[in-house]
Structures are given as structure tokens and as C-alpha cells.
PDB file of C-alpha atoms in Angstrom:
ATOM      1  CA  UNK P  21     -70.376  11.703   3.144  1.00  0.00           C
ATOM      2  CA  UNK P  22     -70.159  10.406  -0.745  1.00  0.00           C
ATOM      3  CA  UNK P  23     -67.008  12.985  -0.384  1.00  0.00           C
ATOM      4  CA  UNK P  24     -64.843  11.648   1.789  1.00  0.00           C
ATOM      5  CA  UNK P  25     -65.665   7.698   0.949  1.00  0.00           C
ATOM      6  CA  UNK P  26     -64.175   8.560  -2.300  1.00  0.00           C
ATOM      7  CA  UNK P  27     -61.097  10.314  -1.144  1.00  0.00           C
ATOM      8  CA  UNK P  28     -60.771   7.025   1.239  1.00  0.00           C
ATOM      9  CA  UNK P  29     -61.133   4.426  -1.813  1.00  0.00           C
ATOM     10  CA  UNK P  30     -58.351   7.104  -3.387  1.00  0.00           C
ATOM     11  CA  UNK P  31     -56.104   6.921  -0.281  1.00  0.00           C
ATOM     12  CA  UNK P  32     -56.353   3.113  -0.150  1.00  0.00           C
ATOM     13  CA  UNK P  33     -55.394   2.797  -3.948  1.00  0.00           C
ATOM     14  CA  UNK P  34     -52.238   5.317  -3.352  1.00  0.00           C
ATOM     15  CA  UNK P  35     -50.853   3.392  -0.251  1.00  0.00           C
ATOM     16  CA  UNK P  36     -49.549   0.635  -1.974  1.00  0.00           C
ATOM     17  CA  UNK P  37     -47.672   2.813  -4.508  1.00  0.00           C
ATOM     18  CA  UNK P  38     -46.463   4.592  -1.046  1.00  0.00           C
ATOM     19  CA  UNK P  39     -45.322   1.705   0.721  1.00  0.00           C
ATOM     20  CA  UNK P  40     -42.971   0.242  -2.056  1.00  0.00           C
ATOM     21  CA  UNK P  41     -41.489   4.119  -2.642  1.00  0.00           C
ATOM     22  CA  UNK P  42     -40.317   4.154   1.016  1.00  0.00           C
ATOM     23  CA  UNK P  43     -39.089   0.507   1.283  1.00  0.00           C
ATOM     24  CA  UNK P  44     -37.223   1.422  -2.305  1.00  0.00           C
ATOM     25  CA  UNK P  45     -35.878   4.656  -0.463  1.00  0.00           C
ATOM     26  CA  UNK P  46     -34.904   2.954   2.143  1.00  0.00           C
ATOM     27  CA  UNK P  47     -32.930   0.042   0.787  1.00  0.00           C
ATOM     28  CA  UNK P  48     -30.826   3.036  -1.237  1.00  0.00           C
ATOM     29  CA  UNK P  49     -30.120   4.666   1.510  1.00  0.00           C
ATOM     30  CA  UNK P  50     -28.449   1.733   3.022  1.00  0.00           C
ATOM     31  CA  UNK P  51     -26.411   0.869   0.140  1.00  0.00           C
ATOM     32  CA  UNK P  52     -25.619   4.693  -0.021  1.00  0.00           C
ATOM     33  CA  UNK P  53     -24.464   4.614   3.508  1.00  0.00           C
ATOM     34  CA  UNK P  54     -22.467   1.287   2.705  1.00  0.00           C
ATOM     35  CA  UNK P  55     -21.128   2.667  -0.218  1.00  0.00           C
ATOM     36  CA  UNK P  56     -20.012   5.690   1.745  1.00  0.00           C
ATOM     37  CA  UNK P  57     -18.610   3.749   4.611  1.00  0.00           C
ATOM     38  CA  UNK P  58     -16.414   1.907   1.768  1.00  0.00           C
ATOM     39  CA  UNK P  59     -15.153   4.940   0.160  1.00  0.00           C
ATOM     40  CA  UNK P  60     -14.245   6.319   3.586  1.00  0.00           C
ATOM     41  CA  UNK P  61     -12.091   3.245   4.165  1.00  0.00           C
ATOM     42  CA  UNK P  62     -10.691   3.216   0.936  1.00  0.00           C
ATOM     43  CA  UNK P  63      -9.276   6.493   1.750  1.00  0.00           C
ATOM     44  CA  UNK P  64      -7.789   5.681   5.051  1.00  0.00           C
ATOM     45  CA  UNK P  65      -6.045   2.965   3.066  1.00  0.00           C
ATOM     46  CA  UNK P  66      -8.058   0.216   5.098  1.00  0.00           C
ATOM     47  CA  UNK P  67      -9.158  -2.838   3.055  1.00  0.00           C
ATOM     48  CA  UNK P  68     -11.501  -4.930   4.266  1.00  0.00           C
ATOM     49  CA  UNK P  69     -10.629  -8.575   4.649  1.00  0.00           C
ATOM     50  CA  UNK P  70     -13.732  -9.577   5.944  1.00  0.00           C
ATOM     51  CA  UNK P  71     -17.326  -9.341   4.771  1.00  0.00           C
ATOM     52  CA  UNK P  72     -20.595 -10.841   4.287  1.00  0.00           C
ATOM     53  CA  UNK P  73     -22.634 -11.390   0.942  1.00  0.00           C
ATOM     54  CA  UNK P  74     -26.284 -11.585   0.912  1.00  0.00           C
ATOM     55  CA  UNK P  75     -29.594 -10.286  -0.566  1.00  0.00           C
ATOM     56  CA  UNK P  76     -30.788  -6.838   1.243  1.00  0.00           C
ATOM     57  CA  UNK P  77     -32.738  -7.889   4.714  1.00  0.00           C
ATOM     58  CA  UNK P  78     -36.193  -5.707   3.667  1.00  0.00           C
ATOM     59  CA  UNK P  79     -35.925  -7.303   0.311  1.00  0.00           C
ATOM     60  CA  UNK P  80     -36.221 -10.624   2.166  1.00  0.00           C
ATOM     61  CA  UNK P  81     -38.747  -9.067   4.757  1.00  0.00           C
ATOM     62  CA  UNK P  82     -41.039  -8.600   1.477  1.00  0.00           C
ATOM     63  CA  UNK P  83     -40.501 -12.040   0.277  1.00  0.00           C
ATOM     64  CA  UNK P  84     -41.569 -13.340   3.007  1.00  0.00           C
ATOM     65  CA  UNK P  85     -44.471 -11.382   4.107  1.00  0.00           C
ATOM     66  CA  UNK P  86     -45.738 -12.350   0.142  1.00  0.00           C
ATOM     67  CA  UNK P  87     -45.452 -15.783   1.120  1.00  0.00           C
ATOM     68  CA  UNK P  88     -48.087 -15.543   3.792  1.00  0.00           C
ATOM     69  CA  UNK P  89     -50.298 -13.196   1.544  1.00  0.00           C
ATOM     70  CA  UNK P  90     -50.310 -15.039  -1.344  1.00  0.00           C
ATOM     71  CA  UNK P  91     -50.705 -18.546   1.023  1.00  0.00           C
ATOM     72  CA  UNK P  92     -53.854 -17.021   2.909  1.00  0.00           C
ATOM     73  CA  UNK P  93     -55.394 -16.093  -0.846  1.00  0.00           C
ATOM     74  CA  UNK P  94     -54.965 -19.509  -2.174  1.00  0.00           C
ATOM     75  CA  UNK P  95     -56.787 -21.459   0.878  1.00  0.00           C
ATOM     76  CA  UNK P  96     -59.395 -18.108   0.494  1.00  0.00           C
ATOM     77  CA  UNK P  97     -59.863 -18.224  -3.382  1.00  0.00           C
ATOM     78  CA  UNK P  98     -59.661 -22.477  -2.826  1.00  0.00           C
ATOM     79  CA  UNK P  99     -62.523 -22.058   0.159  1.00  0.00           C
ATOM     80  CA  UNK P 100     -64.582 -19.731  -1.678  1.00  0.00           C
ATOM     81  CA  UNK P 101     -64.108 -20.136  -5.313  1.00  0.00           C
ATOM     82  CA  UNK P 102     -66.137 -23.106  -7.098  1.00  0.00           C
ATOM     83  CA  UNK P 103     -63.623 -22.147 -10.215  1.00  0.00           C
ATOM     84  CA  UNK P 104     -59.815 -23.434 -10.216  1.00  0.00           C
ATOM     85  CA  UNK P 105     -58.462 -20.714 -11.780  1.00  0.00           C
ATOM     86  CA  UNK P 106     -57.962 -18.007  -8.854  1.00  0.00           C
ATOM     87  CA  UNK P 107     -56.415 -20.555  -6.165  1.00  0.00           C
ATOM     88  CA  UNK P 108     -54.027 -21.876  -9.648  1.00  0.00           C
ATOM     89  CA  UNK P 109     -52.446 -18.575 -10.051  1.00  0.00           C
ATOM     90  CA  UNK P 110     -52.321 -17.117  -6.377  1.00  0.00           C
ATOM     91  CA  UNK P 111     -50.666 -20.943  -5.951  1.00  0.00           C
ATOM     92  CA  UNK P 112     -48.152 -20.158  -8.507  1.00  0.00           C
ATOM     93  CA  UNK P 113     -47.323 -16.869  -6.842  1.00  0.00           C
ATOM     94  CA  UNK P 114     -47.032 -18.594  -3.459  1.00  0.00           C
ATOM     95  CA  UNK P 115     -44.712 -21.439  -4.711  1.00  0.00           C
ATOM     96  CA  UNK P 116     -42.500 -18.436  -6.488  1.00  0.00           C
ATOM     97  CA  UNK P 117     -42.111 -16.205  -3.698  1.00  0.00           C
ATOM     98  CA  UNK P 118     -41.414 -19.260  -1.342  1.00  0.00           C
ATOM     99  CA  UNK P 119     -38.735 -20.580  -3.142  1.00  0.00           C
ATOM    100  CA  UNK P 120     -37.448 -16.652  -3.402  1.00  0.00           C
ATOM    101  CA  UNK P 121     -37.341 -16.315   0.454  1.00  0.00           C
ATOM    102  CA  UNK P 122     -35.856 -19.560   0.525  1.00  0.00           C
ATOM    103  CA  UNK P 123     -33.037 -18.565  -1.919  1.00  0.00           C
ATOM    104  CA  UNK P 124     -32.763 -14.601  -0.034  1.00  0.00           C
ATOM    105  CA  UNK P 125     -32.333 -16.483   3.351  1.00  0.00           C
ATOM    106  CA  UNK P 126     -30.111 -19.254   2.683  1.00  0.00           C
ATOM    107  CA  UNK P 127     -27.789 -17.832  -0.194  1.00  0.00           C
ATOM    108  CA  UNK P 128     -24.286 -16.202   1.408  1.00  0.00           C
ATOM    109  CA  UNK P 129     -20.891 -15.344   0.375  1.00  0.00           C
ATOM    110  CA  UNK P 130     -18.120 -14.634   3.343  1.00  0.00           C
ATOM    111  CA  UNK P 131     -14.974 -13.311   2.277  1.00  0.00           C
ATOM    112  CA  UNK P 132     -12.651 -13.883   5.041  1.00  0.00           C
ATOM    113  CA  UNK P 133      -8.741 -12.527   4.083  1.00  0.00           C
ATOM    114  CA  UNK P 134      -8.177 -15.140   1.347  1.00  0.00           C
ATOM    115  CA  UNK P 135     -10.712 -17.575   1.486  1.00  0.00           C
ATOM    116  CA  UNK P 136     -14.698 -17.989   0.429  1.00  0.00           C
ATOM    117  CA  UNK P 137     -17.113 -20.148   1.613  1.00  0.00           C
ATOM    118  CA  UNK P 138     -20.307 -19.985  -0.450  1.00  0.00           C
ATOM    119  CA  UNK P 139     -23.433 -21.273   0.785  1.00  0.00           C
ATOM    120  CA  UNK P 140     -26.236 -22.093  -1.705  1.00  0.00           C
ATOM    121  CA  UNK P 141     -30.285 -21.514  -1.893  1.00  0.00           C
ATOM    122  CA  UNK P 142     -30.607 -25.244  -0.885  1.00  0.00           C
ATOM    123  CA  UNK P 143     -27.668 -24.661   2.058  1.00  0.00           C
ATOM    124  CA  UNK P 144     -24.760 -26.414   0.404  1.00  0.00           C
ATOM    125  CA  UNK P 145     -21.520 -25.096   1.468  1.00  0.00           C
ATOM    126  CA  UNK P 146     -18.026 -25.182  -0.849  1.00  0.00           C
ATOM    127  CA  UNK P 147     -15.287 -22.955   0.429  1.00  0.00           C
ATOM    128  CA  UNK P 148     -12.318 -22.110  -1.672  1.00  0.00           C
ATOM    129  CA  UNK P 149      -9.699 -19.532  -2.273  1.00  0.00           C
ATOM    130  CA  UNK P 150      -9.247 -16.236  -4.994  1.00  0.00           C
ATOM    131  CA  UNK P 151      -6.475 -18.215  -6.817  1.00  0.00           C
ATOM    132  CA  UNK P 152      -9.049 -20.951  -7.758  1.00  0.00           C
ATOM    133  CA  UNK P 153     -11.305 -18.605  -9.871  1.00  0.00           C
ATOM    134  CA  UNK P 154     -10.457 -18.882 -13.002  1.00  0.00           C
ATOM    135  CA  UNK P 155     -12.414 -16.099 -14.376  1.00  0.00           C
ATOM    136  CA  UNK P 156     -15.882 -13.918 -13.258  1.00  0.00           C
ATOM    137  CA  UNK P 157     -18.604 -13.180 -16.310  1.00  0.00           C
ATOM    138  CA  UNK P 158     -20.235 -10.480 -16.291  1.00  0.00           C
ATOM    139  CA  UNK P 159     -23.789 -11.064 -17.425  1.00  0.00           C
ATOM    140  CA  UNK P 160     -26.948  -8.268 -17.159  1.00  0.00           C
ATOM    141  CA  UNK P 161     -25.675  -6.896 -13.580  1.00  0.00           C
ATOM    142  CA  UNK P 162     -24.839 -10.566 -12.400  1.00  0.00           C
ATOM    143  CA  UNK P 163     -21.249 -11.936 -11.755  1.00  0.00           C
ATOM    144  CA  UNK P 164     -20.848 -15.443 -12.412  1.00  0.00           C
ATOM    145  CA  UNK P 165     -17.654 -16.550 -10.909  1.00  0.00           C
ATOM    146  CA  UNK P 166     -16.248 -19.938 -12.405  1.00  0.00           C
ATOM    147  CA  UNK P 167     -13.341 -22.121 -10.993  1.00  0.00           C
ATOM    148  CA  UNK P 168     -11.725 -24.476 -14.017  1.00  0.00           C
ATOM    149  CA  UNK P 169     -14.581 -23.531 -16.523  1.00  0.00           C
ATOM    150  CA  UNK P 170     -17.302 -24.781 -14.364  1.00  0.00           C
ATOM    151  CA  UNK P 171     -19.951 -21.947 -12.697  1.00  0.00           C
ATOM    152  CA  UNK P 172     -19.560 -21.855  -9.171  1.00  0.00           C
ATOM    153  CA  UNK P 173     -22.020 -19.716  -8.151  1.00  0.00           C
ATOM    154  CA  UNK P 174     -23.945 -16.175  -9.434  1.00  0.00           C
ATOM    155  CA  UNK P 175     -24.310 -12.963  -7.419  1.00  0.00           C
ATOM    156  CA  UNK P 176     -27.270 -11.407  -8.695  1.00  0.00           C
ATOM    157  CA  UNK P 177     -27.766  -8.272  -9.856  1.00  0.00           C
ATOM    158  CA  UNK P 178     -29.871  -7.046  -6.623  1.00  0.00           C
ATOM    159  CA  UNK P 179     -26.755  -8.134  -4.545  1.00  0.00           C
ATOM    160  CA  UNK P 180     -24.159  -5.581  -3.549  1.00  0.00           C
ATOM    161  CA  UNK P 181     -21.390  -6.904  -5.118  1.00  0.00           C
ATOM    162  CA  UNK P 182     -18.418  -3.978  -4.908  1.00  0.00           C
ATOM    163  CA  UNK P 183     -16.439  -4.979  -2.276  1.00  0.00           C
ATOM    164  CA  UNK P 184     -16.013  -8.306  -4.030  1.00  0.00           C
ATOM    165  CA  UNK P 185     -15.359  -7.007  -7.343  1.00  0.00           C
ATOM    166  CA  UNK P 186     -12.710  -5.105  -5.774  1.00  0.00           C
ATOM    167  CA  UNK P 187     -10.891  -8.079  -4.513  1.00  0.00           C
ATOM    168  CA  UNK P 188     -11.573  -9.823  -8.040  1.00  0.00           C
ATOM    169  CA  UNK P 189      -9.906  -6.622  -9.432  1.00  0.00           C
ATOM    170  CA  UNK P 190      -7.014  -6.808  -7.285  1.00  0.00           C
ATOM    171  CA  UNK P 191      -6.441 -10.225  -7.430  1.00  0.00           C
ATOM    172  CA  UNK P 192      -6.265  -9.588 -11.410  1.00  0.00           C
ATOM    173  CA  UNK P 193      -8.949 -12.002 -12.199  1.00  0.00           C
ATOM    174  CA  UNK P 194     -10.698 -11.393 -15.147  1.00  0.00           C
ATOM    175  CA  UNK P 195     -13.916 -10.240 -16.073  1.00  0.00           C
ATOM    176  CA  UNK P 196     -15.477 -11.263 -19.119  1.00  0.00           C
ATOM    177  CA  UNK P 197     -18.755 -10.416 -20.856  1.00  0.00           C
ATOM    178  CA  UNK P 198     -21.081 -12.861 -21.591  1.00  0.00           C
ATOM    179  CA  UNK P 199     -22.036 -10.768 -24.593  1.00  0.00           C
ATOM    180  CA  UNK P 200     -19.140 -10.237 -26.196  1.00  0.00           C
ATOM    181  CA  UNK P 201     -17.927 -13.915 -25.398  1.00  0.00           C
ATOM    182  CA  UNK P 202     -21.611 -15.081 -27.089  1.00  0.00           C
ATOM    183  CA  UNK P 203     -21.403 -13.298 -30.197  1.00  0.00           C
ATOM    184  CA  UNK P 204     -17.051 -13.724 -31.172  1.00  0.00           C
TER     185      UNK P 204
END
């Protein structure tokens, strides 16, 4: 009996580990099939005029189911524990991985022929055209795209970016890096 409890307690401390290899697996396979989809395209001399922006849905899917774990263990640790400590930090948690399911729901970019309309964490839309941006920065995976000097908006490095960094290199905008630009 002492047998198999143990390889239990072992299965439950591997499943974790498990769980975040397949969801990882399974958001490169989708950007592999994107990315494949794309090339295809790109051979058949079809460009895409139209597309869609936004953080991977299972990325958000894990935001949000943290938000409900680590809101259940601060009203637990706040219920049970006499110390503040334990609700403090599961609060902290809570608070960042709300406001990161806020930002993975709300935050878009549509390309649509010409024009963008970017909508922000807090749901603030601005639409403009390619011949606005001045220039894109390139800064630890992250685009930063700026119109007159001024940062409209960051794609993060989590985002899949290449279909808009082929219109940016088409359109001949340039790409700077933030590195070399810091340290001239």
C-alpha cells in the first residue's frame, strides 16, 4: 500500500510539469501551422491584406484560469490564516494575473489593406494608416511602432508579429534597435 501512495504523491508532483509541456506544445504547433499557412501563401504570390493581432487564446485561457486560482487562495489563506503574509502575496499574484487577462483580452491590432486600428489593454481605440509610422524599434523580441516620435503602441514578444513585420518591411519603414540607438 506504502508503494503505490508514493508513486501517487510522484504522479501528482509530475502533472503539473505535464500540463504546461502540452499547452507549450500546443501553442507551437499553432504558430507552426500559421507559419506554414503564410509561407504557402507567400508562394502563391497571395498577400494578405487582412489580419488580426492578439495574444495566443490558451495563453489567455491560463491567465484567466490563474485569476480564479490565485482569487480562491487569497479568500482561503485570508479565512484560514491568522498571519497576513499568505493572503498578501497570493493577492499580489491575483491582482497581476488579472490585469494580464485584462491586457490578453482587450489588446488587438487589425490590419485591414492600408489601415490599423489598435485597441489598447484599457479598450481605447486609434486607427491610422502605414504612412503615419514613422519608424518600429526593435527592443528584446518587442516592436514598438511610433508615429512622429511618440510610441503608439508595443507588440510583445509572445505576440506573432510576422505578418506585420512583413508589411513594415514592404512599406520600407524602418526598424531600429533600441540597443544600438541607446548606446551611439
Amino acid at each position: 500500500m506504502g508503494f503505490i501512495k508514493s508513486l501517487f504523491e510522484i504522479f501528482i508532483q509530475v502533472v503539473p510539469y505535464l500540463v504546461v509541456f502540452a499547452i507549450l506544445r500546443y501553442i507551437v504547433k499553432c504558430q507552426q501551422k500559421r507559419a506554414k499557412e503564410r509561407e504557402e501563401e507567400r508562394k502563391n504570390g497571395r498577400i494578405r491584406t487582412h489580419y488580426i493581432i492578439k495574444t495566443e487564446k490558451m495563453l489567455t485561457i491560463i491567465f484567466i484560469v490563474a485569476v480564479f486560482l490565485f482569487g480562491g487562495a487569497t479568500v482561503a489563506s485570508a479565512i484560514q490564516q491568522d498571519d497576513l503574509f499568505p493572503p498578501l502575496v497570493f493577492g499580489i499574484f491575483f491582482i497581476v494575473s488579472l490585469i494580464g487577462s485584462l491586457n490578453m483580452i482587450m489588446w488587438k491590432l487589425e490590419v485591414n489593406g492600408d489601415e490599423i486600428t489598435w485597441r489598447s489593454t484599457f479598450g481605447r481605440k486609434r486607427t491610422f494608416r502605414f504612412e503615419d509610422i514613422t519608424y518600429c524599434e526593435r527592443k528584446k523580441g518587442s516592436i514598438c511602432v511610433y508615429v512622429n516620435r511618440e510610441k503608439l503602441f508595443t507588440i510583445d514578444s509572445n505576440i506573432d508579429k510576422e505578418e506585420f513585420m512583413e508589411d513594415i518591411k514592404r512599406r520600407r519603414i524602418p526598424v531600429k534597435s533600441y540597443w544600438v540607438n541607446k548606446y551611439k
